[in-house]
Amino acid sequence: MLRRLADDLDAGHADGDTAGDRHADLAESVSVEDRLFETLETTTRRATVDGRRLLLTDTVGLVADLPHDLVRSFSATLDEIAASDVVLAVLDASADEGCLRRRVETTIDVLAGDASGPVIPVVNKVDRLDEDARSTAMAAVEDVLADSDVEGREPVPVSSLHGDGIEDLRAAVLEALPAATASLTVPNAGETQSFLSWLHERVDAEVTYGAETVAIEVSGRPSVVSEAERRAAALRGE
């Protein structure tokens, strides 16, 4: 999924196509194996959705009843979830209905305490299902999500193997992203560079330099945009 969505890894799978050959060196940095905890460490890549620049982070899967001595190993995953504007909960649609429901419930239980942004269930591997099985899987995910306290969005059926539904997923992400905006003006001084670095790590920022001032158009999570306005005012001495 990360390879499908990220800018530098949009190469699909290693099937001999031109894109796969062209990006082989980058794709190797994000391994794909049918193995438990293959992605124990988080991996972050840049992604662009309809011109909006994002950071896309792949994390380890969520586990039910995790032993206390392993919780620390998952702290990076939970930190990333808490800091994310949108969470993509990737689910295996080819699992039987009971197993799929349990996995959704486990995911929701964990996200309920950590996700601050909306959650988009990504129902993956739909290429393995016929139309009836796909409908059953989607209904099971929607049913569990409806009974939860998590801010969930409509599930998106995809196939990361073939790329089906990836454009629909990009559209769902774009719609779920925070839309707060602000126009800021700060002095063109040394302190401003530190402020701009802070901004670029947290929001989309379009910067225009003038002789004495710097004009900035920002968009992002409302709480971050509000903090950016406060910091800009402090730079202006207000």
Coordinates of N, CA and C in Angstrom, one line a residue:
M1 N 0.8 -1.2 0.0 CA 0.0 0.0 0.0 C 0.9 1.3 0.0
L2 N 1.9 1.2 0.8 CA 2.9 2.4 0.8 C 3.5 2.6 -0.5
R3 N 3.8 1.5 -1.2 CA 4.4 1.7 -2.6 C 3.4 2.3 -3.6
R4 N 2.2 2.0 -3.4 CA 1.1 2.5 -4.3 C 0.9 4.0 -4.1
L5 N 1.0 4.5 -2.8 CA 0.6 5.8 -2.5 C 1.8 6.8 -2.4
A6 N 3.0 6.4 -2.1 CA 4.1 7.3 -2.0 C 4.6 7.8 -3.3
D7 N 5.1 9.0 -3.3 CA 5.6 9.6 -4.6 C 6.8 8.8 -5.2
D8 N 7.8 8.5 -4.3 CA 9.0 7.9 -4.8 C 8.9 6.3 -4.9
L9 N 7.8 5.8 -4.4 CA 7.7 4.3 -4.5 C 6.5 3.8 -5.3
D10 N 6.0 4.7 -6.1 CA 4.8 4.3 -6.8 C 5.2 3.5 -8.0
A11 N 5.6 2.3 -7.7 CA 6.1 1.4 -8.7 C 5.4 0.1 -8.8
G12 N 4.3 -0.1 -7.9 CA 3.6 -1.3 -8.0 C 4.5 -2.4 -7.4
H13 N 4.3 -3.6 -7.9 CA 5.1 -4.8 -7.4 C 6.1 -5.2 -8.4
A14 N 7.1 -6.0 -8.0 CA 8.2 -6.3 -8.8 C 7.8 -7.3 -9.9
D15 N 7.1 -6.9 -10.9 CA 6.6 -7.8 -11.9 C 7.3 -7.5 -13.3
G16 N 8.4 -6.8 -13.2 CA 9.1 -6.6 -14.5 C 8.7 -5.4 -15.3
D17 N 7.8 -4.6 -14.8 CA 7.3 -3.5 -15.6 C 8.4 -2.4 -15.5
T18 N 8.3 -1.4 -16.4 CA 9.3 -0.3 -16.5 C 9.4 0.5 -15.2
A19 N 8.2 0.8 -14.7 CA 8.2 1.6 -13.4 C 8.9 0.9 -12.3
G20 N 8.7 -0.5 -12.2 CA 9.3 -1.3 -11.2 C 10.8 -1.2 -11.3
D21 N 11.3 -1.4 -12.6 CA 12.7 -1.3 -12.8 C 13.3 0.1 -12.4
R22 N 12.6 1.1 -12.8 CA 13.1 2.5 -12.6 C 13.2 2.8 -11.1
H23 N 12.3 2.3 -10.3 CA 12.3 2.6 -8.9 C 12.7 1.5 -8.0
A24 N 13.4 0.5 -8.6 CA 13.8 -0.7 -7.8 C 14.6 -0.3 -6.6
D25 N 15.6 0.6 -6.7 CA 16.4 1.0 -5.6 C 15.6 1.5 -4.4
L26 N 14.5 2.3 -4.7 CA 13.7 2.9 -3.7 C 12.7 1.9 -3.1
A27 N 12.2 1.0 -4.0 CA 11.2 0.0 -3.5 C 11.9 -1.0 -2.5
E28 N 13.2 -1.2 -2.7 CA 13.9 -2.1 -1.8 C 13.9 -1.6 -0.4
S29 N 13.8 -0.3 -0.2 CA 13.9 0.2 1.1 C 12.6 0.0 1.9
V30 N 11.5 -0.4 1.2 CA 10.3 -0.8 1.9 C 9.9 -2.2 1.5
S31 N 10.3 -3.1 2.4 CA 10.2 -4.6 2.0 C 8.7 -5.0 2.2
V32 N 8.4 -6.0 1.4 CA 7.1 -6.6 1.4 C 7.2 -8.1 1.6
E33 N 6.9 -8.6 2.7 CA 7.0 -10.0 3.0 C 5.8 -10.5 3.8
D34 N 5.4 -11.8 3.5 CA 4.2 -12.4 4.3 C 4.8 -12.9 5.6
R35 N 5.1 -12.0 6.5 CA 5.7 -12.4 7.8 C 5.3 -11.5 8.9
L36 N 5.0 -12.0 10.0 CA 4.6 -11.3 11.2 C 5.6 -10.2 11.6
F37 N 5.1 -9.0 11.8 CA 5.9 -7.8 12.2 C 7.0 -7.5 11.2
E38 N 6.7 -7.7 9.9 CA 7.6 -7.3 8.9 C 7.9 -5.8 9.0
T39 N 6.9 -5.0 9.4 CA 7.1 -3.5 9.5 C 7.0 -3.1 10.9
L40 N 7.9 -3.7 11.8 CA 7.9 -3.4 13.2 C 8.3 -1.9 13.4
E41 N 9.3 -1.4 12.6 CA 9.7 0.0 12.6 C 8.9 0.8 11.6
T42 N 8.5 2.0 12.0 CA 7.8 2.9 11.1 C 8.6 3.3 10.0
T43 N 8.0 3.5 8.8 CA 8.6 4.0 7.6 C 7.8 5.1 7.0
T44 N 8.5 6.3 6.8 CA 7.8 7.5 6.3 C 8.3 7.9 4.9
R45 N 7.3 8.2 4.0 CA 7.7 8.6 2.7 C 6.8 9.8 2.3
R46 N 7.2 10.6 1.4 CA 6.4 11.7 0.9 C 5.3 11.2 -0.1
A47 N 4.2 11.9 0.0 CA 3.1 11.5 -1.0 C 2.4 12.9 -1.4
T48 N 1.9 12.9 -2.6 CA 1.2 14.1 -3.1 C -0.2 13.7 -3.5
V49 N -1.2 14.3 -3.0 CA -2.6 14.0 -3.3 C -3.2 15.3 -3.8
D50 N -3.5 15.3 -5.1 CA -4.1 16.5 -5.8 C -3.4 17.7 -5.5
G51 N -2.0 17.6 -5.5 CA -1.2 18.8 -5.3 C -0.9 19.1 -3.9
R52 N -1.5 18.4 -2.9 CA -1.2 18.6 -1.5 C -0.2 17.6 -1.1
R53 N 0.9 18.2 -0.5 CA 2.0 17.4 0.0 C 1.8 16.8 1.3
L54 N 2.0 15.5 1.5 CA 1.8 14.8 2.7 C 3.0 13.9 3.1
L55 N 3.0 13.5 4.4 CA 3.9 12.5 4.9 C 3.1 11.3 5.2
L56 N 3.5 10.2 4.6 CA 2.7 8.9 4.7 C 3.6 7.9 5.5
T57 N 3.1 7.5 6.6 CA 3.8 6.6 7.5 C 3.2 5.2 7.6
D58 N 4.0 4.2 7.3 CA 3.6 2.8 7.5 C 4.0 2.3 8.8
T59 N 3.1 1.7 9.6 CA 3.4 1.2 10.9 C 3.1 -0.3 11.0
V60 N 3.5 -0.9 12.1 CA 3.2 -2.3 12.4 C 1.7 -2.4 12.6
G61 N 1.2 -3.6 12.3 CA -0.2 -3.9 12.6 C -0.6 -3.9 14.0
L62 N -1.8 -3.7 14.3 CA -2.3 -3.6 15.7 C -2.7 -5.0 16.2
V63 N -2.3 -5.3 17.5 CA -2.5 -6.6 18.1 C -3.4 -6.6 19.3
A64 N -4.3 -7.6 19.4 CA -5.2 -7.6 20.5 C -4.4 -8.2 21.7
D65 N -4.8 -7.7 22.9 CA -4.2 -8.2 24.2 C -2.7 -8.3 24.2
L66 N -2.1 -7.2 23.8 CA -0.6 -7.2 23.7 C 0.0 -7.3 25.1
P67 N 1.0 -8.3 25.3 CA 1.6 -8.4 26.6 C 2.3 -7.1 27.0
H68 N 2.3 -6.8 28.3 CA 2.8 -5.5 28.7 C 4.3 -5.3 28.4
D69 N 5.1 -6.4 28.4 CA 6.5 -6.3 28.1 C 6.8 -6.0 26.6
L70 N 5.7 -6.0 25.7 CA 5.9 -5.7 24.3 C 5.3 -4.3 24.0
V71 N 4.6 -3.7 24.9 CA 3.9 -2.5 24.6 C 4.9 -1.4 24.2
R72 N 6.1 -1.4 24.9 CA 7.1 -0.4 24.6 C 7.5 -0.5 23.1
S73 N 7.6 -1.7 22.5 CA 8.0 -1.9 21.2 C 7.0 -1.2 20.2
F74 N 5.8 -1.1 20.6 CA 4.7 -0.5 19.8 C 4.5 1.0 20.0
S75 N 5.3 1.6 20.9 CA 5.1 3.0 21.3 C 5.2 3.9 20.1
A76 N 6.2 3.6 19.2 CA 6.4 4.5 18.0 C 5.1 4.5 17.1
T77 N 4.5 3.3 17.0 CA 3.3 3.2 16.2 C 2.2 4.0 16.8
L78 N 2.0 3.9 18.1 CA 0.9 4.7 18.7 C 1.2 6.1 18.7
D79 N 2.5 6.5 18.8 CA 2.8 8.0 18.7 C 2.5 8.5 17.3
E80 N 2.8 7.7 16.3 CA 2.5 8.1 14.9 C 1.0 8.3 14.7
I81 N 0.2 7.3 15.2 CA -1.3 7.4 15.1 C -1.8 8.6 15.8
A82 N -1.3 8.9 17.0 CA -1.8 10.1 17.7 C -1.5 11.4 17.0
A83 N -0.4 11.4 16.2 CA 0.1 12.7 15.6 C -0.5 12.8 14.2
S84 N -1.2 11.8 13.7 CA -1.6 11.8 12.3 C -2.9 12.6 12.1
D85 N -3.0 13.3 10.9 CA -4.2 14.0 10.6 C -5.3 13.0 10.1
V86 N -4.9 11.9 9.5 CA -5.8 10.9 9.0 C -5.1 9.5 9.2
V87 N -5.9 8.5 9.7 CA -5.4 7.2 9.9 C -6.0 6.2 8.8
L88 N -5.2 5.5 8.1 CA -5.7 4.5 7.2 C -5.5 3.1 7.9
A89 N -6.7 2.5 8.2 CA -6.7 1.2 8.9 C -6.8 0.1 7.8
V90 N -5.7 -0.5 7.4 CA -5.7 -1.5 6.3 C -6.1 -2.8 6.8
L91 N -7.2 -3.4 6.2 CA -7.8 -4.6 6.6 C -7.8 -5.6 5.5
D92 N -7.7 -6.9 5.8 CA -7.6 -8.0 4.9 C -9.0 -8.5 4.6
A93 N -9.5 -8.1 3.4 CA -10.9 -8.5 3.0 C -11.0 -10.0 2.8
S94 N -9.9 -10.7 2.5 CA -10.0 -12.1 2.2 C -10.2 -13.0 3.4
A95 N -10.0 -12.4 4.6 CA -10.3 -13.2 5.9 C -11.7 -13.5 6.0
D96 N -12.0 -14.6 6.7 CA -13.5 -15.0 6.8 C -14.1 -13.9 7.7
E97 N -15.5 -13.9 7.6 CA -16.2 -12.8 8.2 C -15.9 -12.6 9.7
G98 N -15.9 -13.7 10.4 CA -15.7 -13.7 11.9 C -14.3 -13.1 12.2
C99 N -13.3 -13.5 11.4 CA -11.9 -13.1 11.7 C -11.8 -11.6 11.3
L100 N -12.5 -11.2 10.2 CA -12.4 -9.8 9.8 C -13.1 -8.9 10.8
R101 N -14.2 -9.3 11.4 CA -14.9 -8.5 12.4 C -14.0 -8.4 13.6
R102 N -13.3 -9.5 14.1 CA -12.4 -9.4 15.2 C -11.3 -8.4 15.0
R103 N -10.7 -8.5 13.8 CA -9.6 -7.6 13.4 C -10.1 -6.1 13.4
V104 N -11.3 -5.8 12.9 CA -11.8 -4.5 12.9 C -12.0 -4.0 14.4
E105 N -12.5 -4.9 15.2 CA -12.8 -4.6 16.6 C -11.5 -4.3 17.3
T106 N -10.4 -5.1 17.1 CA -9.1 -4.9 17.7 C -8.6 -3.5 17.2
T107 N -8.6 -3.2 16.0 CA -8.2 -2.0 15.4 C -8.9 -0.8 16.1
I108 N -10.2 -0.9 16.2 CA -11.0 0.2 16.7 C -10.7 0.4 18.2
D109 N -10.5 -0.7 18.9 CA -10.2 -0.7 20.4 C -8.9 0.1 20.6
V110 N -7.9 -0.1 19.8 CA -6.6 0.6 19.9 C -6.7 2.0 19.5
L111 N -7.4 2.2 18.3 CA -7.5 3.6 17.8 C -8.3 4.5 18.7
A112 N -9.3 3.9 19.4 CA -10.2 4.7 20.2 C -9.4 5.6 21.2
G113 N -8.2 5.0 21.7 CA -7.5 5.8 22.7 C -6.3 6.6 22.1
D114 N -6.1 6.5 20.8 CA -4.9 7.1 20.3 C -5.1 8.0 19.0
A115 N -6.1 7.6 18.2 CA -6.3 8.4 17.0 C -7.0 9.7 17.3
S116 N -6.4 10.8 16.8 CA -7.0 12.1 17.0 C -7.7 12.6 15.7
G117 N -7.3 12.0 14.6 CA -7.9 12.3 13.3 C -8.9 11.2 12.9
P118 N -9.6 11.5 11.8 CA -10.6 10.5 11.3 C -9.9 9.2 10.8
V119 N -10.6 8.1 10.9 CA -10.1 6.8 10.5 C -10.8 6.3 9.2
I120 N -10.0 6.0 8.2 CA -10.5 5.5 6.9 C -10.2 4.0 6.9
P121 N -11.2 3.1 7.0 CA -10.9 1.7 6.8 C -10.6 1.4 5.4
V122 N -9.4 0.8 5.1 CA -9.0 0.4 3.8 C -9.2 -1.1 3.6
V123 N -10.2 -1.5 2.9 CA -10.5 -2.9 2.8 C -9.7 -3.5 1.6
N124 N -8.5 -4.1 1.9 CA -7.6 -4.5 0.9 C -7.8 -5.9 0.4
K125 N -7.2 -6.3 -0.7 CA -7.2 -7.6 -1.3 C -8.6 -8.0 -1.8
V126 N -9.4 -7.0 -2.3 CA -10.7 -7.3 -2.8 C -10.6 -8.0 -4.2
D127 N -9.4 -8.0 -4.8 CA -9.2 -8.8 -6.0 C -9.4 -10.3 -5.8
R128 N -9.4 -10.7 -4.5 CA -9.5 -12.1 -4.2 C -11.0 -12.5 -4.0
L129 N -11.9 -11.5 -4.1 CA -13.3 -11.7 -3.7 C -14.2 -11.6 -4.9
D130 N -15.3 -12.4 -4.9 CA -16.3 -12.1 -5.9 C -17.2 -11.0 -5.4
E131 N -18.2 -10.6 -6.2 CA -19.1 -9.5 -5.8 C -19.8 -9.7 -4.5
D132 N -20.3 -10.9 -4.2 CA -21.1 -11.2 -3.0 C -20.1 -11.1 -1.8
A133 N -18.9 -11.7 -1.9 CA -18.0 -11.8 -0.8 C -17.5 -10.3 -0.5
R134 N -17.3 -9.5 -1.5 CA -16.9 -8.1 -1.3 C -18.0 -7.4 -0.5
S135 N -19.2 -7.6 -0.9 CA -20.3 -6.9 -0.2 C -20.4 -7.3 1.3
T136 N -20.2 -8.6 1.5 CA -20.2 -9.1 2.9 C -19.1 -8.5 3.7
A137 N -17.9 -8.4 3.1 CA -16.7 -7.8 3.8 C -17.0 -6.4 4.2
M138 N -17.5 -5.6 3.2 CA -17.7 -4.2 3.4 C -18.8 -4.0 4.5
A139 N -19.8 -4.8 4.4 CA -20.9 -4.7 5.4 C -20.4 -5.0 6.8
A140 N -19.5 -6.0 6.9 CA -19.0 -6.3 8.3 C -18.1 -5.2 8.8
V141 N -17.3 -4.5 8.0 CA -16.5 -3.4 8.5 C -17.4 -2.3 8.9
E142 N -18.4 -1.9 8.1 CA -19.3 -0.8 8.4 C -20.0 -1.1 9.6
D143 N -20.4 -2.3 9.9 CA -21.2 -2.7 11.0 C -20.4 -2.5 12.3
V144 N -19.2 -2.9 12.3 CA -18.3 -2.8 13.5 C -18.0 -1.3 13.8
L145 N -17.7 -0.6 12.7 CA -17.4 0.9 12.8 C -18.6 1.7 13.3
A146 N -19.8 1.3 12.9 CA -21.0 2.1 13.3 C -21.2 2.0 14.8
D147 N -20.7 0.9 15.5 CA -20.9 0.8 16.9 C -19.8 1.3 17.7
S148 N -18.8 2.0 17.1 CA -17.7 2.5 17.8 C -17.7 4.0 18.1
D149 N -16.8 4.4 18.9 CA -16.8 5.9 19.2 C -15.7 6.6 18.4
V150 N -15.0 5.8 17.5 CA -14.0 6.4 16.6 C -14.6 7.2 15.5
E151 N -14.0 8.3 15.1 CA -14.5 9.1 14.0 C -14.1 8.4 12.7
G152 N -15.0 7.5 12.3 CA -14.7 6.7 11.1 C -15.3 7.2 9.8
R153 N -14.7 7.0 8.7 CA -15.2 7.4 7.4 C -15.6 6.1 6.7
E154 N -16.2 6.3 5.5 CA -16.7 5.2 4.7 C -15.6 4.3 4.3
P155 N -15.7 3.0 4.5 CA -14.6 2.1 4.0 C -14.3 2.2 2.5
V156 N -13.1 2.0 2.2 CA -12.7 2.1 0.7 C -12.1 0.7 0.3
P157 N -12.8 0.1 -0.7 CA -12.3 -1.2 -1.1 C -11.1 -1.0 -2.1
V158 N -10.0 -1.7 -1.9 CA -8.8 -1.5 -2.8 C -8.1 -2.9 -3.0
S159 N -7.3 -2.9 -4.0 CA -6.3 -4.0 -4.2 C -4.9 -3.4 -4.4
S160 N -4.1 -3.5 -3.3 CA -2.8 -2.9 -3.5 C -2.0 -3.7 -4.5
L161 N -2.3 -5.0 -4.8 CA -1.6 -5.8 -5.7 C -1.8 -5.2 -7.1
H162 N -3.1 -4.9 -7.5 CA -3.4 -4.5 -8.9 C -3.6 -3.0 -9.0
G163 N -3.8 -2.3 -7.9 CA -4.0 -0.8 -7.9 C -5.5 -0.4 -8.0
D164 N -6.4 -1.4 -8.0 CA -7.8 -1.0 -8.0 C -8.2 -0.2 -6.8
G165 N -8.9 0.8 -6.9 CA -9.4 1.6 -5.8 C -8.5 2.6 -5.2
I166 N -7.2 2.6 -5.7 CA -6.2 3.5 -5.1 C -6.6 5.0 -5.3
E167 N -7.1 5.3 -6.5 CA -7.6 6.7 -6.7 C -8.7 7.1 -5.8
D168 N -9.6 6.1 -5.6 CA -10.7 6.4 -4.6 C -10.2 6.6 -3.2
L169 N -9.1 5.9 -2.9 CA -8.5 6.1 -1.6 C -7.8 7.4 -1.4
R170 N -7.1 7.9 -2.5 CA -6.5 9.2 -2.5 C -7.6 10.3 -2.3
A171 N -8.7 10.1 -3.0 CA -9.8 11.1 -2.9 C -10.4 11.1 -1.4
A172 N -10.5 9.9 -0.8 CA -11.0 9.8 0.6 C -10.0 10.5 1.5
V173 N -8.7 10.3 1.3 CA -7.7 11.0 2.2 C -7.8 12.5 2.0
L174 N -7.9 13.0 0.8 CA -8.0 14.4 0.6 C -9.2 15.0 1.3
E175 N -10.3 14.3 1.2 CA -11.6 14.8 1.8 C -11.5 14.8 3.3
A176 N -10.7 13.9 3.9 CA -10.6 13.7 5.4 C -9.6 14.7 6.0
L177 N -8.7 15.2 5.2 CA -7.6 16.0 5.7 C -8.2 17.3 6.3
P178 N -7.6 17.8 7.4 CA -8.0 19.1 8.0 C -7.9 20.2 7.0
A179 N -8.8 21.2 7.1 CA -8.9 22.2 6.1 C -8.7 23.6 6.6
A180 N -8.3 23.8 7.8 CA -8.1 25.1 8.4 C -7.0 25.8 7.6
T181 N -7.2 27.1 7.4 CA -6.2 27.9 6.7 C -6.0 29.3 7.4
A182 N -4.9 29.9 7.1 CA -4.6 31.2 7.6 C -3.5 31.9 6.8
S183 N -3.6 33.2 6.7 CA -2.6 34.1 6.0 C -1.8 34.8 7.1
L184 N -0.5 34.5 7.1 CA 0.4 35.1 8.2 C 1.4 36.0 7.5
T185 N 1.8 37.0 8.3 CA 2.9 37.9 7.9 C 3.8 38.1 9.1
V186 N 5.1 37.8 8.9 CA 6.1 37.9 9.9 C 7.3 38.7 9.4
P187 N 8.1 39.2 10.3 CA 9.3 40.0 9.9 C 10.3 39.1 9.1
N188 N 11.0 39.6 8.2 CA 12.0 38.9 7.5 C 13.3 39.0 8.3
A189 N 13.4 38.1 9.3 CA 14.5 38.2 10.3 C 15.0 36.8 10.6
G190 N 16.1 36.7 11.3 CA 16.6 35.4 11.6 C 15.7 34.4 12.4
E191 N 14.9 34.9 13.3 CA 14.0 34.1 14.1 C 12.9 33.5 13.2
T192 N 12.6 34.1 12.1 CA 11.6 33.6 11.2 C 12.0 32.3 10.6
Q193 N 13.2 32.0 10.3 CA 13.6 30.8 9.7 C 13.3 29.6 10.6
S194 N 13.5 29.8 11.9 CA 13.2 28.7 12.8 C 11.6 28.4 12.8
F195 N 10.9 29.5 12.7 CA 9.4 29.4 12.7 C 9.0 28.7 11.4
L196 N 9.6 29.0 10.2 CA 9.3 28.4 9.0 C 9.6 26.9 9.0
S197 N 10.7 26.5 9.7 CA 11.1 25.1 9.8 C 10.0 24.4 10.6
W198 N 9.5 25.0 11.7 CA 8.5 24.5 12.5 C 7.2 24.3 11.7
L199 N 6.9 25.3 10.9 CA 5.7 25.2 10.0 C 5.8 24.0 9.0
H200 N 6.9 23.9 8.3 CA 7.0 22.9 7.2 C 6.9 21.5 7.8
E201 N 7.2 21.3 9.0 CA 7.1 20.0 9.6 C 5.6 19.6 10.0
R202 N 4.7 20.6 10.0 CA 3.4 20.4 10.6 C 2.3 20.7 9.7
V203 N 2.4 21.6 8.7 CA 1.4 22.1 7.9 C 1.9 22.3 6.4
D204 N 0.9 22.5 5.5 CA 1.3 22.9 4.2 C 1.5 24.5 4.3
A205 N 2.7 24.9 3.8 CA 3.0 26.3 3.9 C 3.6 26.9 2.6
E206 N 2.9 27.9 2.0 CA 3.4 28.6 0.8 C 4.0 29.9 1.2
V207 N 5.3 30.1 1.0 CA 6.1 31.2 1.5 C 6.5 32.2 0.4
T208 N 6.2 33.5 0.7 CA 6.7 34.5 -0.2 C 7.5 35.5 0.5
Y209 N 8.7 35.7 0.1 CA 9.7 36.6 0.8 C 9.6 38.0 0.2
G210 N 9.5 39.0 1.1 CA 9.6 40.4 0.8 C 10.8 41.0 1.4
A211 N 11.1 42.3 1.1 CA 12.3 43.0 1.6 C 12.3 43.0 3.1
E212 N 11.1 43.2 3.8 CA 11.1 43.4 5.2 C 10.2 42.4 5.9
T213 N 9.3 41.7 5.1 CA 8.4 40.8 5.7 C 8.3 39.5 4.9
V214 N 7.8 38.5 5.5 CA 7.5 37.2 4.9 C 6.0 36.9 4.9
A215 N 5.4 36.6 3.8 CA 4.0 36.3 3.8 C 3.9 34.8 3.6
I216 N 3.0 34.2 4.4 CA 2.8 32.7 4.5 C 1.4 32.3 4.4
E217 N 1.0 31.4 3.5 CA -0.3 30.8 3.4 C -0.2 29.4 4.0
V218 N -0.9 29.1 5.0 CA -0.8 27.8 5.7 C -2.2 27.1 5.6
S219 N -2.1 25.8 5.6 CA -3.3 25.0 5.7 C -3.0 23.7 6.5
G220 N -3.8 23.3 7.4 CA -3.5 22.1 8.1 C -4.5 21.9 9.3
R221 N -4.1 21.1 10.2 CA -5.0 20.8 11.4 C -5.3 22.1 12.1
P222 N -6.6 22.3 12.5 CA -7.0 23.6 13.1 C -6.1 23.9 14.3
S223 N -5.8 23.0 15.2 CA -5.0 23.3 16.4 C -3.6 23.8 16.0
V224 N -3.0 23.2 15.0 CA -1.7 23.6 14.6 C -1.7 25.0 13.9
V225 N -2.7 25.2 13.1 CA -2.9 26.5 12.4 C -3.1 27.6 13.5
S226 N -3.8 27.3 14.5 CA -4.0 28.3 15.6 C -2.7 28.6 16.3
E227 N -1.9 27.5 16.6 CA -0.6 27.7 17.2 C 0.3 28.5 16.3
A228 N 0.2 28.3 15.0 CA 1.1 29.1 14.0 C 0.7 30.5 14.1
E229 N -0.6 30.9 14.2 CA -1.0 32.3 14.3 C -0.5 32.9 15.6
R230 N -0.5 32.1 16.7 CA 0.1 32.7 17.9 C 1.6 33.0 17.8
R231 N 2.3 32.0 17.2 CA 3.8 32.2 17.1 C 4.1 33.4 16.1
A232 N 3.3 33.5 15.1 CA 3.5 34.6 14.1 C 3.3 35.9 14.8
A233 N 2.3 36.0 15.7 CA 2.0 37.2 16.4 C 3.1 37.6 17.4
A234 N 3.7 36.5 18.0 CA 4.8 36.7 18.9 C 6.0 37.3 18.1
L235 N 6.3 36.8 16.9 CA 7.4 37.3 16.1 C 7.2 38.7 15.7
R236 N 5.9 39.1 15.6 CA 5.6 40.5 15.3 C 5.6 41.4 16.5
G237 N 5.8 40.8 17.7 CA 5.9 41.6 18.9 C 4.5 41.9 19.4
E238 N 3.5 41.2 19.0 CA 2.1 41.5 19.5 C 1.7 40.8 20.8

